[in-house]
Amino acid sequence: MAAATTEIRWHGRGGQGAKTAAIFLAEAVLDQGKHSQGFPEYGPERRGAPVRGFTRISDAPIRLHCSIAEPDYVIVLDPTLLDSKAAGVPDGASDDTVFLINTVETPANIRKRLGIKGGKVHTVDASLIAQECFGRPIPNMPMIGALAAVADVITLENLVASLVVRFKKKFSQAVIDGNVTAVERAYKELVSE
Amino acid sequence: MKQIYVGLTGNEAVATAFKQARPHVAPAFPITPQTEMMHKFADFVADGVVDTEMILVESEHSAMSAAIGSAATGARTFTATSSAGFALMWEVVYIAASLRLPICMPVVNRALSGNINIHNDHSDAMGGRDAGWIQLWCENTQEAYDHALMCWRIAEHKDVRLPVMINYDGFIISHTSESLHILPDEDAWKFVGPKDLKTGYSLLDMDHPITVGPLDLTDYYFEHKVSQIEALKRAPKHIAEVYKEFGQLTGRHYSFFEEYRTDDADLVIVALGSTAGTAKDVIDAQREKGVKVGLLKIHMFRPFPAAELAKALSKAKVVGVMDKAASFGGWGGPLFNEIRSALYDLPARPKIHNWIYGLGGRDTDVKQIAALIDQLQAIAKGREAETVNLLGVRL
C-alpha cells in the first residue's frame, strides 16, 4: 500500500520452508532497523500441499493486516507450482513484479510457463545448491540469498549474520556453515534475463 | 528505559508478557489458534525461566474450573482459549466473574463452528460479552503484548477484582511475526509487580474460613449481581490509570478507544482488532484525495465507554460500524448495536450503518475498506442505504 513497503509472496509446498522463510526474512531485517511482518496462509497442514507465505518490509511501522494480493516479489520454492492454477503464482503481478524461481530452467522458459509479458524473471537451482551444501534439498534459505541479490531489503552480510545468530539455537555448526554457503552460492548463481 | 526490538508472533509476544508477569498457575488445554501461545509458555516453564505450575487438563471447561480454584486461593492465574474452546468453558466463564476472580485470559479470536473453521472472526468473544469480564481488544502484536502486561494490574486492583479477556485476532495476529518493542524482564516485573495476596478472600486462609460459590437464591443473588455491575463501573477509572502509567513507562499511550484522523472527519469507521490497522492505511490514501474520513478503534469493549464514544462520534455525519460477528436474527452486529444505542441521546445524531465483514477469516483487504468508505460518502450525500450491510461476501 504505502510506497515504502516491500511486499513479498512465497509459494512452496508443505515441508519446503515457505512459512519459515517468510518469517525468517521478516525477523532478519529487524537488525537493519526495518519494520516487518511475516505470516503464512493456513489451511489443511500436510506435507506437499501448496502453501503461501507473506513478508512485508518497510521503513515505517506496518499496519496492513491483509493478504498480499499485488506482490513486489514472488518467490517460488517448487517449480511444479508454476502450472498450478490453484497455486496462483502470477496472480496480482504487475509489470514491476520480480519473480525468483527455484528451477533448472531458464528465465525465458519460465516466462512462457507463467504466461507473463512484464516484470522480471530470475532463476536459480536452489534445491541443487541446498543438496550440495547441507545435504537436503530444502530451498528456502538459498532463495533468500537470491532475493538479497535483487531486492533492496537485506544485504548479504546482514543475511548471513542473522542466519548464524538464529540457527545457533537449533542447529550444529556444520548445518549453519552449509546454509551460509548455500545462501552465498544462490546470491552469486542467480540467472537473470 | 531501554526496550528490546524483536520480531514475535502475537502468541509469542503474549507468552513473553505472561512469563514476565510470573503467574503462579496456568491450566492449559490446546485449541487452534491459541495453542502456540500456551506451547511457548510451556517452553518457558520447561526451561525453568518461570516457575508457574501448569495444570494440563482434559477440556476447556476444566481449564477454567481449575483457574477458578487456583484464583480463589489468591494465586495469579491465567489460561487461554479460542472459539469452540471458549464456548465449552461458557458455564464457568460466568462463575469466574461472579466470584470476582482476577483471572487473565487471551481469547485468540476464531470463528465458531459450524462448519468447522479455524480462522479469525469475533463471534467467540462476542458471545462472552455479557459474562461479566473486562474485554480488551488489540490491533497488532505490540498491543497484544502490552495488554498482556497491563491486564494483571487491572484485574487484581482491589477496587476491580474482575477477570480480563485480552482479544487478538487468530492467525492475523496470533501467527504473524511483527516487529515490536518488549520490556526487559526486570522492567516488566517492576511494572506488573507481585500479586497482593492479602486483598480479598482466600480459600487457603484457615483462620478466616469462607464458603465460595454457595446456593444464592431470591434473597441475595440480585445484590451480588449488582456488586458485579458496580465493579465493572469502577473499572474504567483504573484501566485509565494503568494505561497512563504504562504510557509514561513505554511511550505507548492507550485509551479506551483510539481516534485516528477523526478531528475533522465527516465519516468515521468504528472497528475492533487487526482490521483497524488496514483501515488506517486506506484512510491515509483517502485523505490524500480529500475525503474527510477517520477511524475509531475500540480497546475497551467491556465495560463499554458509551458516554465517551457518543462524545467522540457526535461531530461525524456518517458512522460505519464494522462487525466481525453476526448476531443471528438480531438487527445488526453486536458492536453496531452498542454504538448505535450510545448515540441515541445525542441532540444531533450522525447517520449510522453497519457492515458485517470477515466471517470465518475472509480476507478484509484495502479494496473492501475503500469500498466501504465510498458508501459512507454516498450516504453523507443523501443516498438511501440499508442499515445493516455485508462487506466482502459473494451473493
PDB file of N, CA and C in Angstrom, chain A residues 62-152:
ATOM      1  N   ILE A  62       4.262  -1.093  10.031  1.00  0.00           N
ATOM      2  CA  ILE A  62       3.337  -1.715   9.070  1.00  0.00           C
ATOM      3  C   ILE A  62       1.993  -1.930   9.757  1.00  0.00           C
ATOM      4  N   ARG A  63       0.951  -1.425   9.124  1.00  0.00           N
ATOM      5  CA  ARG A  63      -0.373  -1.509   9.754  1.00  0.00           C
ATOM      6  C   ARG A  63      -1.317  -2.439   9.012  1.00  0.00           C
ATOM      7  N   LEU A  64      -0.986  -2.758   7.763  1.00  0.00           N
ATOM      8  CA  LEU A  64      -1.865  -3.628   6.974  1.00  0.00           C
ATOM      9  C   LEU A  64      -1.973  -5.005   7.624  1.00  0.00           C
ATOM     10  N   HIS A  65      -3.189  -5.506   7.706  1.00  0.00           N
ATOM     11  CA  HIS A  65      -3.382  -6.870   8.198  1.00  0.00           C
ATOM     12  C   HIS A  65      -4.247  -7.650   7.224  1.00  0.00           C
ATOM     13  N   CYS A  66      -3.768  -7.724   5.999  1.00  0.00           N
ATOM     14  CA  CYS A  66      -4.475  -8.497   4.979  1.00  0.00           C
ATOM     15  C   CYS A  66      -3.429  -9.247   4.163  1.00  0.00           C
ATOM     16  N   SER A  67      -3.915 -10.133   3.338  1.00  0.00           N
ATOM     17  CA  SER A  67      -3.050 -10.927   2.485  1.00  0.00           C
ATOM     18  C   SER A  67      -2.347 -10.014   1.464  1.00  0.00           C
ATOM     19  N   ILE A  68      -1.309 -10.524   0.814  1.00  0.00           N
ATOM     20  CA  ILE A  68      -0.620  -9.743  -0.223  1.00  0.00           C
ATOM     21  C   ILE A  68      -1.164 -10.163  -1.582  1.00  0.00           C
ATOM     22  N   ALA A  69      -1.933  -9.265  -2.195  1.00  0.00           N
ATOM     23  CA  ALA A  69      -2.578  -9.582  -3.473  1.00  0.00           C
ATOM     24  C   ALA A  69      -1.745  -9.098  -4.652  1.00  0.00           C
ATOM     25  N   GLU A  70      -0.983  -8.016  -4.447  1.00  0.00           N
ATOM     26  CA  GLU A  70      -0.204  -7.430  -5.538  1.00  0.00           C
ATOM     27  C   GLU A  70       1.263  -7.341  -5.131  1.00  0.00           C
ATOM     28  N   PRO A  71       1.952  -8.482  -5.191  1.00  0.00           N
ATOM     29  CA  PRO A  71       3.307  -8.549  -4.638  1.00  0.00           C
ATOM     30  C   PRO A  71       4.346  -7.799  -5.477  1.00  0.00           C
ATOM     31  N   ASP A  72       5.374  -7.294  -4.801  1.00  0.00           N
ATOM     32  CA  ASP A  72       6.539  -6.731  -5.499  1.00  0.00           C
ATOM     33  C   ASP A  72       7.470  -7.868  -5.924  1.00  0.00           C
ATOM     34  N   TYR A  73       7.557  -8.893  -5.076  1.00  0.00           N
ATOM     35  CA  TYR A  73       8.408 -10.050  -5.356  1.00  0.00           C
ATOM     36  C   TYR A  73       7.590 -11.325  -5.172  1.00  0.00           C
ATOM     37  N   VAL A  74       7.764 -12.246  -6.098  1.00  0.00           N
ATOM     38  CA  VAL A  74       7.127 -13.564  -5.978  1.00  0.00           C
ATOM     39  C   VAL A  74       8.253 -14.595  -5.970  1.00  0.00           C
ATOM     40  N   ILE A  75       8.333 -15.379  -4.903  1.00  0.00           N
ATOM     41  CA  ILE A  75       9.401 -16.368  -4.796  1.00  0.00           C
ATOM     42  C   ILE A  75       8.785 -17.763  -4.825  1.00  0.00           C
ATOM     43  N   VAL A  76       9.235 -18.572  -5.784  1.00  0.00           N
ATOM     44  CA  VAL A  76       8.654 -19.905  -5.952  1.00  0.00           C
ATOM     45  C   VAL A  76       9.693 -20.948  -5.546  1.00  0.00           C
ATOM     46  N   LEU A  77       9.351 -21.719  -4.508  1.00  0.00           N
ATOM     47  CA  LEU A  77      10.283 -22.726  -3.997  1.00  0.00           C
ATOM     48  C   LEU A  77      10.178 -24.036  -4.763  1.00  0.00           C
ATOM     49  N   ASP A  78       9.032 -24.241  -5.422  1.00  0.00           N
ATOM     50  CA  ASP A  78       8.813 -25.510  -6.112  1.00  0.00           C
ATOM     51  C   ASP A  78       8.284 -25.243  -7.518  1.00  0.00           C
ATOM     52  N   PRO A  79       9.084 -25.561  -8.554  1.00  0.00           N
ATOM     53  CA  PRO A  79       8.681 -25.206  -9.923  1.00  0.00           C
ATOM     54  C   PRO A  79       7.423 -25.927 -10.389  1.00  0.00           C
ATOM     55  N   THR A  80       7.036 -27.029  -9.707  1.00  0.00           N
ATOM     56  CA  THR A  80       5.809 -27.716 -10.150  1.00  0.00           C
ATOM     57  C   THR A  80       4.575 -26.868  -9.850  1.00  0.00           C
ATOM     58  N   LEU A  81       4.743 -25.819  -9.052  1.00  0.00           N
ATOM     59  CA  LEU A  81       3.596 -24.943  -8.757  1.00  0.00           C
ATOM     60  C   LEU A  81       3.312 -23.968  -9.890  1.00  0.00           C
ATOM     61  N   LEU A  82       4.281 -23.837 -10.810  1.00  0.00           N
ATOM     62  CA  LEU A  82       4.139 -22.840 -11.878  1.00  0.00           C
ATOM     63  C   LEU A  82       2.924 -23.117 -12.740  1.00  0.00           C
ATOM     64  N   ASP A  83       2.587 -24.397 -12.923  1.00  0.00           N
ATOM     65  CA  ASP A  83       1.475 -24.758 -13.794  1.00  0.00           C
ATOM     66  C   ASP A  83       0.171 -24.936 -13.027  1.00  0.00           C
ATOM     67  N   SER A  84       0.208 -24.707 -11.735  1.00  0.00           N
ATOM     68  CA  SER A  84      -0.988 -24.921 -10.924  1.00  0.00           C
ATOM     69  C   SER A  84      -1.803 -23.640 -10.824  1.00  0.00           C
ATOM     70  N   LYS A  85      -3.006 -23.703 -11.363  1.00  0.00           N
ATOM     71  CA  LYS A  85      -3.901 -22.535 -11.280  1.00  0.00           C
ATOM     72  C   LYS A  85      -4.209 -22.221  -9.822  1.00  0.00           C
ATOM     73  N   ALA A  86      -4.383 -23.284  -9.026  1.00  0.00           N
ATOM     74  CA  ALA A  86      -4.755 -23.105  -7.627  1.00  0.00           C
ATOM     75  C   ALA A  86      -3.651 -22.397  -6.851  1.00  0.00           C
ATOM     76  N   ALA A  87      -2.388 -22.682  -7.214  1.00  0.00           N
ATOM     77  CA  ALA A  87      -1.282 -22.039  -6.507  1.00  0.00           C
ATOM     78  C   ALA A  87      -1.247 -20.548  -6.827  1.00  0.00           C
ATOM     79  N   GLY A  88      -1.658 -20.175  -8.031  1.00  0.00           N
ATOM     80  CA  GLY A  88      -1.801 -18.755  -8.382  1.00  0.00           C
ATOM     81  C   GLY A  88      -0.513 -17.966  -8.342  1.00  0.00           C
ATOM     82  N   VAL A  89       0.576 -18.548  -8.858  1.00  0.00           N
ATOM     83  CA  VAL A  89       1.876 -17.863  -8.797  1.00  0.00           C
ATOM     84  C   VAL A  89       1.841 -16.471  -9.442  1.00  0.00           C
ATOM     85  N   PRO A  90       1.284 -16.315 -10.661  1.00  0.00           N
ATOM     86  CA  PRO A  90       1.310 -14.971 -11.265  1.00  0.00           C
ATOM     87  C   PRO A  90       0.178 -14.050 -10.807  1.00  0.00           C
ATOM     88  N   ASP A  91      -0.685 -14.512  -9.922  1.00  0.00           N
ATOM     89  CA  ASP A  91      -1.850 -13.702  -9.534  1.00  0.00           C
ATOM     90  C   ASP A  91      -1.440 -12.338  -8.979  1.00  0.00           C
ATOM     91  N   GLY A  92      -2.057 -11.301  -9.519  1.00  0.00           N
ATOM     92  CA  GLY A  92      -1.867  -9.953  -8.987  1.00  0.00           C
ATOM     93  C   GLY A  92      -0.538  -9.319  -9.344  1.00  0.00           C
ATOM     94  N   ALA A  93       0.249  -9.980 -10.199  1.00  0.00           N
ATOM     95  CA  ALA A  93       1.552  -9.418 -10.561  1.00  0.00           C
ATOM     96  C   ALA A  93       1.368  -8.223 -11.484  1.00  0.00           C
ATOM     97  N   SER A  94       2.260  -7.249 -11.347  1.00  0.00           N
ATOM     98  CA  SER A  94       2.221  -6.082 -12.223  1.00  0.00           C
ATOM     99  C   SER A  94       3.451  -6.128 -13.132  1.00  0.00           C
ATOM    100  N   ASP A  95       3.626  -5.077 -13.941  1.00  0.00           N
ATOM    101  CA  ASP A  95       4.802  -5.016 -14.813  1.00  0.00           C
ATOM    102  C   ASP A  95       6.091  -4.831 -14.022  1.00  0.00           C
ATOM    103  N   ASP A  96       5.961  -4.491 -12.761  1.00  0.00           N
ATOM    104  CA  ASP A  96       7.162  -4.286 -11.935  1.00  0.00           C
ATOM    105  C   ASP A  96       7.481  -5.487 -11.045  1.00  0.00           C
ATOM    106  N   THR A  97       6.610  -6.486 -11.057  1.00  0.00           N
ATOM    107  CA  THR A  97       6.819  -7.623 -10.147  1.00  0.00           C
ATOM    108  C   THR A  97       8.051  -8.426 -10.568  1.00  0.00           C
ATOM    109  N   VAL A  98       8.818  -8.800  -9.571  1.00  0.00           N
ATOM    110  CA  VAL A  98      10.031  -9.585  -9.804  1.00  0.00           C
ATOM    111  C   VAL A  98       9.771 -11.026  -9.361  1.00  0.00           C
ATOM    112  N   PHE A  99      10.042 -11.977 -10.243  1.00  0.00           N
ATOM    113  CA  PHE A  99       9.858 -13.398  -9.923  1.00  0.00           C
ATOM    114  C   PHE A  99      11.213 -14.036  -9.670  1.00  0.00           C
ATOM    115  N   LEU A 100      11.315 -14.779  -8.590  1.00  0.00           N
ATOM    116  CA  LEU A 100      12.507 -15.587  -8.331  1.00  0.00           C
ATOM    117  C   LEU A 100      12.059 -17.040  -8.259  1.00  0.00           C
ATOM    118  N   ILE A 101      12.599 -17.857  -9.161  1.00  0.00           N
ATOM    119  CA  ILE A 101      12.103 -19.227  -9.263  1.00  0.00           C
ATOM    120  C   ILE A 101      13.228 -20.230  -8.992  1.00  0.00           C
ATOM    121  N   ASN A 102      12.934 -21.179  -8.119  1.00  0.00           N
ATOM    122  CA  ASN A 102      13.846 -22.297  -7.903  1.00  0.00           C
ATOM    123  C   ASN A 102      13.620 -23.307  -9.027  1.00  0.00           C
ATOM    124  N   THR A 103      14.533 -23.339  -9.998  1.00  0.00           N
ATOM    125  CA  THR A 103      14.344 -24.210 -11.160  1.00  0.00           C
ATOM    126  C   THR A 103      15.663 -24.402 -11.905  1.00  0.00           C
ATOM    127  N   VAL A 104      15.691 -25.450 -12.738  1.00  0.00           N
ATOM    128  CA  VAL A 104      16.852 -25.638 -13.619  1.00  0.00           C
ATOM    129  C   VAL A 104      16.610 -24.933 -14.956  1.00  0.00           C
ATOM    130  N   GLU A 105      15.381 -24.465 -15.164  1.00  0.00           N
ATOM    131  CA  GLU A 105      15.043 -23.851 -16.452  1.00  0.00           C
ATOM    132  C   GLU A 105      15.561 -22.416 -16.560  1.00  0.00           C
ATOM    133  N   THR A 106      15.501 -21.887 -17.776  1.00  0.00           N
ATOM    134  CA  THR A 106      15.946 -20.510 -17.994  1.00  0.00           C
ATOM    135  C   THR A 106      14.811 -19.534 -17.695  1.00  0.00           C
ATOM    136  N   PRO A 107      15.141 -18.289 -17.406  1.00  0.00           N
ATOM    137  CA  PRO A 107      14.099 -17.279 -17.189  1.00  0.00           C
ATOM    138  C   PRO A 107      13.133 -17.196 -18.376  1.00  0.00           C
ATOM    139  N   ALA A 108      13.647 -17.342 -19.586  1.00  0.00           N
ATOM    140  CA  ALA A 108      12.777 -17.224 -20.772  1.00  0.00           C
ATOM    141  C   ALA A 108      11.711 -18.321 -20.769  1.00  0.00           C
ATOM    142  N   ASN A 109      12.114 -19.541 -20.428  1.00  0.00           N
ATOM    143  CA  ASN A 109      11.145 -20.646 -20.353  1.00  0.00           C
ATOM    144  C   ASN A 109      10.098 -20.398 -19.272  1.00  0.00           C
ATOM    145  N   ILE A 110      10.580 -19.937 -18.130  1.00  0.00           N
ATOM    146  CA  ILE A 110       9.663 -19.680 -17.008  1.00  0.00           C
ATOM    147  C   ILE A 110       8.632 -18.629 -17.409  1.00  0.00           C
ATOM    148  N   ARG A 111       9.106 -17.613 -18.091  1.00  0.00           N
ATOM    149  CA  ARG A 111       8.213 -16.540 -18.547  1.00  0.00           C
ATOM    150  C   ARG A 111       7.080 -17.129 -19.397  1.00  0.00           C
ATOM    151  N   LYS A 112       7.442 -18.071 -20.271  1.00  0.00           N
ATOM    152  CA  LYS A 112       6.431 -18.721 -21.115  1.00  0.00           C
ATOM    153  C   LYS A 112       5.451 -19.522 -20.265  1.00  0.00           C
ATOM    154  N   ARG A 113       6.014 -20.282 -19.309  1.00  0.00           N
ATOM    155  CA  ARG A 113       5.145 -21.132 -18.484  1.00  0.00           C
ATOM    156  C   ARG A 113       4.178 -20.294 -17.654  1.00  0.00           C
ATOM    157  N   LEU A 114       4.661 -19.158 -17.168  1.00  0.00           N
ATOM    158  CA  LEU A 114       3.797 -18.309 -16.354  1.00  0.00           C
ATOM    159  C   LEU A 114       2.838 -17.482 -17.205  1.00  0.00           C
ATOM    160  N   GLY A 115       3.183 -17.350 -18.480  1.00  0.00           N
ATOM    161  CA  GLY A 115       2.330 -16.551 -19.364  1.00  0.00           C
ATOM    162  C   GLY A 115       2.364 -15.072 -19.025  1.00  0.00           C
ATOM    163  N   ILE A 116       3.543 -14.578 -18.688  1.00  0.00           N
ATOM    164  CA  ILE A 116       3.637 -13.151 -18.344  1.00  0.00           C
ATOM    165  C   ILE A 116       4.529 -12.428 -19.353  1.00  0.00           C
ATOM    166  N   LYS A 117       4.180 -11.145 -19.606  1.00  0.00           N
ATOM    167  CA  LYS A 117       4.974 -10.341 -20.529  1.00  0.00           C
ATOM    168  C   LYS A 117       5.862  -9.356 -19.771  1.00  0.00           C
ATOM    169  N   GLY A 118       5.310  -8.751 -18.730  1.00  0.00           N
ATOM    170  CA  GLY A 118       6.058  -7.731 -17.975  1.00  0.00           C
ATOM    171  C   GLY A 118       6.871  -8.365 -16.860  1.00  0.00           C
ATOM    172  N   GLY A 119       7.289  -7.510 -15.957  1.00  0.00           N
ATOM    173  CA  GLY A 119       8.024  -7.989 -14.786  1.00  0.00           C
ATOM    174  C   GLY A 119       9.422  -8.455 -15.118  1.00  0.00           C
ATOM    175  N   LYS A 120      10.076  -9.042 -14.145  1.00  0.00           N
ATOM    176  CA  LYS A 120      11.434  -9.571 -14.332  1.00  0.00           C
ATOM    177  C   LYS A 120      11.461 -10.985 -13.784  1.00  0.00           C
ATOM    178  N   VAL A 121      12.164 -11.870 -14.475  1.00  0.00           N
ATOM    179  CA  VAL A 121      12.234 -13.256 -14.007  1.00  0.00           C
ATOM    180  C   VAL A 121      13.693 -13.637 -13.765  1.00  0.00           C
ATOM    181  N   HIS A 122      13.967 -14.165 -12.574  1.00  0.00           N
ATOM    182  CA  HIS A 122      15.295 -14.681 -12.236  1.00  0.00           C
ATOM    183  C   HIS A 122      15.145 -16.142 -11.845  1.00  0.00           C
ATOM    184  N   THR A 123      16.149 -16.927 -12.149  1.00  0.00           N
ATOM    185  CA  THR A 123      16.081 -18.341 -11.769  1.00  0.00           C
ATOM    186  C   THR A 123      17.367 -18.761 -11.055  1.00  0.00           C
ATOM    187  N   VAL A 124      17.227 -19.781 -10.238  1.00  0.00           N
ATOM    188  CA  VAL A 124      18.390 -20.353  -9.561  1.00  0.00           C
ATOM    189  C   VAL A 124      18.036 -21.782  -9.158  1.00  0.00           C
ATOM    190  N   ASP A 125      18.990 -22.685  -9.249  1.00  0.00           N
ATOM    191  CA  ASP A 125      18.715 -24.083  -8.878  1.00  0.00           C
ATOM    192  C   ASP A 125      18.967 -24.252  -7.378  1.00  0.00           C
ATOM    193  N   ALA A 126      18.043 -23.723  -6.588  1.00  0.00           N
ATOM    194  CA  ALA A 126      18.229 -23.668  -5.138  1.00  0.00           C
ATOM    195  C   ALA A 126      18.177 -25.052  -4.496  1.00  0.00           C
ATOM    196  N   SER A 127      17.390 -25.959  -5.077  1.00  0.00           N
ATOM    197  CA  SER A 127      17.312 -27.313  -4.499  1.00  0.00           C
ATOM    198  C   SER A 127      18.660 -28.012  -4.623  1.00  0.00           C
ATOM    199  N   LEU A 128      19.307 -27.864  -5.801  1.00  0.00           N
ATOM    200  CA  LEU A 128      20.624 -28.480  -6.008  1.00  0.00           C
ATOM    201  C   LEU A 128      21.662 -27.849  -5.057  1.00  0.00           C
ATOM    202  N   ILE A 129      21.621 -26.525  -4.966  1.00  0.00           N
ATOM    203  CA  ILE A 129      22.561 -25.822  -4.072  1.00  0.00           C
ATOM    204  C   ILE A 129      22.391 -26.330  -2.637  1.00  0.00           C
ATOM    205  N   ALA A 130      21.112 -26.443  -2.205  1.00  0.00           N
ATOM    206  CA  ALA A 130      20.845 -26.899  -0.838  1.00  0.00           C
ATOM    207  C   ALA A 130      21.354 -28.322  -0.640  1.00  0.00           C
ATOM    208  N   GLN A 131      21.075 -29.165  -1.631  1.00  0.00           N
ATOM    209  CA  GLN A 131      21.514 -30.564  -1.539  1.00  0.00           C
ATOM    210  C   GLN A 131      23.039 -30.633  -1.415  1.00  0.00           C
ATOM    211  N   GLU A 132      23.721 -29.850  -2.223  1.00  0.00           N
ATOM    212  CA  GLU A 132      25.192 -29.898  -2.222  1.00  0.00           C
ATOM    213  C   GLU A 132      25.798 -29.268  -0.974  1.00  0.00           C
ATOM    214  N   CYS A 133      25.137 -28.242  -0.446  1.00  0.00           N
ATOM    215  CA  CYS A 133      25.725 -27.505   0.688  1.00  0.00           C
ATOM    216  C   CYS A 133      25.390 -28.115   2.039  1.00  0.00           C
ATOM    217  N   PHE A 134      24.155 -28.581   2.227  1.00  0.00           N
ATOM    218  CA  PHE A 134      23.827 -29.142   3.549  1.00  0.00           C
ATOM    219  C   PHE A 134      23.054 -30.452   3.463  1.00  0.00           C
ATOM    220  N   GLY A 135      23.066 -31.071   2.294  1.00  0.00           N
ATOM    221  CA  GLY A 135      22.618 -32.447   2.190  1.00  0.00           C
ATOM    222  C   GLY A 135      21.123 -32.677   2.145  1.00  0.00           C
ATOM    223  N   ARG A 136      20.343 -31.588   2.085  1.00  0.00           N
ATOM    224  CA  ARG A 136      18.888 -31.761   1.971  1.00  0.00           C
ATOM    225  C   ARG A 136      18.364 -30.737   0.964  1.00  0.00           C
ATOM    226  N   PRO A 137      17.455 -31.149   0.097  1.00  0.00           N
ATOM    227  CA  PRO A 137      17.016 -30.230  -0.964  1.00  0.00           C
ATOM    228  C   PRO A 137      15.961 -29.223  -0.481  1.00  0.00           C
ATOM    229  N   ILE A 138      16.238 -28.559   0.627  1.00  0.00           N
ATOM    230  CA  ILE A 138      15.271 -27.574   1.143  1.00  0.00           C
ATOM    231  C   ILE A 138      15.709 -26.189   0.669  1.00  0.00           C
ATOM    232  N   PRO A 139      14.912 -25.601  -0.233  1.00  0.00           N
ATOM    233  CA  PRO A 139      15.409 -24.435  -0.986  1.00  0.00           C
ATOM    234  C   PRO A 139      15.191 -23.078  -0.325  1.00  0.00           C
ATOM    235  N   ASN A 140      14.576 -23.041   0.873  1.00  0.00           N
ATOM    236  CA  ASN A 140      14.143 -21.723   1.348  1.00  0.00           C
ATOM    237  C   ASN A 140      15.289 -20.761   1.647  1.00  0.00           C
ATOM    238  N   MET A 141      16.338 -21.238   2.330  1.00  0.00           N
ATOM    239  CA  MET A 141      17.431 -20.319   2.676  1.00  0.00           C
ATOM    240  C   MET A 141      18.184 -19.819   1.439  1.00  0.00           C
ATOM    241  N   PRO A 142      18.573 -20.718   0.499  1.00  0.00           N
ATOM    242  CA  PRO A 142      19.205 -20.179  -0.708  1.00  0.00           C
ATOM    243  C   PRO A 142      18.315 -19.188  -1.458  1.00  0.00           C
ATOM    244  N   MET A 143      17.002 -19.385  -1.424  1.00  0.00           N
ATOM    245  CA  MET A 143      16.129 -18.432  -2.127  1.00  0.00           C
ATOM    246  C   MET A 143      16.175 -17.053  -1.469  1.00  0.00           C
ATOM    247  N   ILE A 144      16.380 -17.021  -0.161  1.00  0.00           N
ATOM    248  CA  ILE A 144      16.536 -15.704   0.484  1.00  0.00           C
ATOM    249  C   ILE A 144      17.854 -15.075   0.027  1.00  0.00           C
ATOM    250  N   GLY A 145      18.885 -15.926  -0.154  1.00  0.00           N
ATOM    251  CA  GLY A 145      20.156 -15.425  -0.687  1.00  0.00           C
ATOM    252  C   GLY A 145      19.960 -14.826  -2.077  1.00  0.00           C
ATOM    253  N   ALA A 146      19.160 -15.502  -2.902  1.00  0.00           N
ATOM    254  CA  ALA A 146      18.872 -14.991  -4.250  1.00  0.00           C
ATOM    255  C   ALA A 146      18.129 -13.661  -4.175  1.00  0.00           C
ATOM    256  N   LEU A 147      17.202 -13.576  -3.209  1.00  0.00           N
ATOM    257  CA  LEU A 147      16.437 -12.330  -3.039  1.00  0.00           C
ATOM    258  C   LEU A 147      17.370 -11.171  -2.672  1.00  0.00           C
ATOM    259  N   ALA A 148      18.342 -11.472  -1.807  1.00  0.00           N
ATOM    260  CA  ALA A 148      19.282 -10.426  -1.380  1.00  0.00           C
ATOM    261  C   ALA A 148      20.035  -9.842  -2.572  1.00  0.00           C
ATOM    262  N   ALA A 149      20.199 -10.659  -3.625  1.00  0.00           N
ATOM    263  CA  ALA A 149      20.928 -10.198  -4.809  1.00  0.00           C
ATOM    264  C   ALA A 149      20.117  -9.213  -5.648  1.00  0.00           C
ATOM    265  N   VAL A 150      18.788  -9.319  -5.583  1.00  0.00           N
ATOM    266  CA  VAL A 150      17.978  -8.474  -6.474  1.00  0.00           C
ATOM    267  C   VAL A 150      17.102  -7.455  -5.748  1.00  0.00           C
ATOM    268  N   ALA A 151      16.898  -7.636  -4.445  1.00  0.00           N
ATOM    269  CA  ALA A 151      15.987  -6.737  -3.720  1.00  0.00           C
ATOM    270  C   ALA A 151      16.750  -5.925  -2.690  1.00  0.00           C
ATOM    271  N   ASP A 152      16.288  -4.706  -2.495  1.00  0.00           N
ATOM    272  CA  ASP A 152      16.956  -3.815  -1.560  1.00  0.00           C
ATOM    273  C   ASP A 152      16.346  -3.956  -0.156  1.00  0.00           C
TER     274      ASP A 152
END
